[in-house]
Amino acid sequence: MSDQINEQELVQFIADRSKSSLDSIRLVLKHEADFINQAQQNADGEVEIDGDDLVDYVLSRSDVKLDELTVETILDLEMDYLTEHGLAGYID
């Protein structure tokens, strides 16, 4: 994760808005980071991530025992946090 992101604040933000445990949130975010780090950058140096592919990747990890809705909720709330703090946005 970026140095600009306060990970503890992010995890608490997600926990406050979901029914997920802090450990589950951290696990999903760890696997998300692995997925993003493996993704190819485009000519502008940006990485475009397909949300469905990301969810499938997280669910395929052997240590993830969460359902699809929970993983999607965690990732959606992370994006809400990043968008609110001006650190990310959606491509139209």
mmCIF file of C-alpha atoms in Angstrom:
data_model
loop_
_atom_site.group_PDB
_atom_site.id
_atom_site.type_symbol
_atom_site.label_atom_id
_atom_site.label_comp_id
_atom_site.label_asym_id
_atom_site.label_seq_id
_atom_site.Cartn_x
_atom_site.Cartn_y
_atom_site.Cartn_z
ATOM 1 C CA MET A 1 0.000 0.000 0.000
ATOM 2 C CA SER A 2 1.015 3.529 -0.571
ATOM 3 C CA ASP A 3 2.797 5.500 2.113
ATOM 4 C CA GLN A 4 -0.014 8.072 1.794
ATOM 5 C CA ILE A 5 -2.514 5.550 3.137
ATOM 6 C CA ASN A 6 -2.881 5.093 6.867
ATOM 7 C CA GLU A 7 -3.451 1.324 6.867
ATOM 8 C CA GLN A 8 -4.833 1.238 10.405
ATOM 9 C CA GLU A 9 -7.314 3.996 9.555
ATOM 10 C CA LEU A 10 -8.286 2.202 6.343
ATOM 11 C CA VAL A 11 -8.866 -1.119 8.101
ATOM 12 C CA GLN A 12 -10.912 0.580 10.821
ATOM 13 C CA PHE A 13 -12.952 2.448 8.189
ATOM 14 C CA ILE A 14 -13.825 -0.873 6.535
ATOM 15 C CA ALA A 15 -14.498 -2.624 9.857
ATOM 16 C CA ASP A 16 -16.842 0.151 10.988
ATOM 17 C CA ARG A 17 -18.934 -0.232 7.845
ATOM 18 C CA SER A 18 -18.896 -4.004 7.484
ATOM 19 C CA LYS A 19 -19.280 -7.039 9.684
ATOM 20 C CA SER A 20 -15.780 -8.270 8.840
ATOM 21 C CA SER A 21 -13.029 -8.898 11.345
ATOM 22 C CA LEU A 22 -9.835 -6.857 11.246
ATOM 23 C CA ASP A 23 -7.876 -10.008 10.355
ATOM 24 C CA SER A 24 -10.187 -10.801 7.438
ATOM 25 C CA ILE A 25 -9.885 -7.256 6.128
ATOM 26 C CA ARG A 26 -6.101 -7.325 6.349
ATOM 27 C CA LEU A 27 -6.004 -10.704 4.593
ATOM 28 C CA VAL A 28 -8.140 -9.481 1.688
ATOM 29 C CA LEU A 29 -6.054 -6.299 1.376
ATOM 30 C CA LYS A 30 -2.821 -8.346 1.409
ATOM 31 C CA HIS A 31 -4.013 -10.549 -1.432
ATOM 32 C CA GLU A 32 -5.293 -7.503 -3.304
ATOM 33 C CA ALA A 33 -1.827 -5.938 -3.062
ATOM 34 C CA ASP A 34 -0.266 -9.157 -4.390
ATOM 35 C CA PHE A 35 -2.690 -9.128 -7.343
ATOM 36 C CA ILE A 36 -1.976 -5.484 -8.146
ATOM 37 C CA ASN A 37 1.786 -6.002 -7.883
ATOM 38 C CA GLN A 38 1.536 -8.796 -10.481
ATOM 39 C CA ALA A 39 -0.598 -6.733 -12.891
ATOM 40 C CA GLN A 40 0.908 -5.221 -16.013
ATOM 41 C CA GLN A 41 1.224 -1.446 -16.302
ATOM 42 C CA ASN A 42 -0.084 0.327 -19.379
ATOM 43 C CA ALA A 43 1.906 2.873 -21.421
ATOM 44 C CA ASP A 44 1.088 5.587 -18.863
ATOM 45 C CA GLY A 45 2.475 3.486 -16.006
ATOM 46 C CA GLU A 46 -1.002 2.846 -14.611
ATOM 47 C CA VAL A 47 -2.533 -0.488 -13.699
ATOM 48 C CA GLU A 48 -6.130 -1.172 -14.676
ATOM 49 C CA ILE A 49 -7.792 -3.730 -12.428
ATOM 50 C CA ASP A 50 -10.945 -5.648 -13.282
ATOM 51 C CA GLY A 51 -12.946 -5.968 -10.082
ATOM 52 C CA ASP A 52 -14.304 -9.417 -10.934
ATOM 53 C CA ASP A 53 -10.821 -10.749 -11.641
ATOM 54 C CA LEU A 54 -9.591 -9.315 -8.349
ATOM 55 C CA VAL A 55 -12.424 -10.893 -6.347
ATOM 56 C CA ASP A 56 -11.832 -14.243 -8.078
ATOM 57 C CA TYR A 57 -8.122 -14.030 -7.278
ATOM 58 C CA VAL A 58 -8.735 -13.275 -3.584
ATOM 59 C CA LEU A 59 -11.294 -16.077 -3.290
ATOM 60 C CA SER A 60 -8.871 -18.528 -4.916
ATOM 61 C CA ARG A 61 -6.267 -18.075 -2.159
ATOM 62 C CA SER A 62 -6.201 -21.093 0.135
ATOM 63 C CA ASP A 63 -6.171 -19.027 3.333
ATOM 64 C CA VAL A 64 -9.297 -17.029 2.409
ATOM 65 C CA LYS A 65 -12.412 -18.576 3.917
ATOM 66 C CA LEU A 66 -14.747 -15.674 3.130
ATOM 67 C CA ASP A 67 -17.712 -15.599 0.772
ATOM 68 C CA GLU A 68 -17.788 -13.537 -2.412
ATOM 69 C CA LEU A 69 -20.092 -10.852 -0.991
ATOM 70 C CA THR A 70 -17.782 -10.250 1.980
ATOM 71 C CA VAL A 71 -14.717 -9.902 -0.250
ATOM 72 C CA GLU A 72 -16.583 -7.537 -2.586
ATOM 73 C CA THR A 73 -17.785 -5.457 0.368
ATOM 74 C CA ILE A 74 -14.260 -5.110 1.772
ATOM 75 C CA LEU A 75 -12.871 -4.081 -1.618
ATOM 76 C CA ASP A 76 -15.739 -1.660 -2.284
ATOM 77 C CA LEU A 77 -15.267 -0.020 1.108
ATOM 78 C CA GLU A 78 -11.536 0.269 0.482
ATOM 79 C CA MET A 79 -12.295 2.073 -2.779
ATOM 80 C CA ASP A 80 -14.751 4.349 -0.937
ATOM 81 C CA TYR A 81 -11.990 5.239 1.532
ATOM 82 C CA LEU A 82 -9.431 5.872 -1.212
ATOM 83 C CA THR A 83 -11.869 7.963 -3.234
ATOM 84 C CA GLU A 84 -12.864 10.047 -0.195
ATOM 85 C CA HIS A 85 -9.190 10.771 0.441
ATOM 86 C CA GLY A 86 -8.469 11.595 -3.208
ATOM 87 C CA LEU A 87 -6.090 8.666 -3.646
ATOM 88 C CA ALA A 88 -8.046 6.736 -6.275
ATOM 89 C CA GLY A 89 -10.902 7.015 -8.700
ATOM 90 C CA TYR A 90 -12.846 5.078 -11.258
ATOM 91 C CA ILE A 91 -12.134 5.113 -14.988
ATOM 92 C CA ASP A 92 -15.241 5.770 -17.061
#
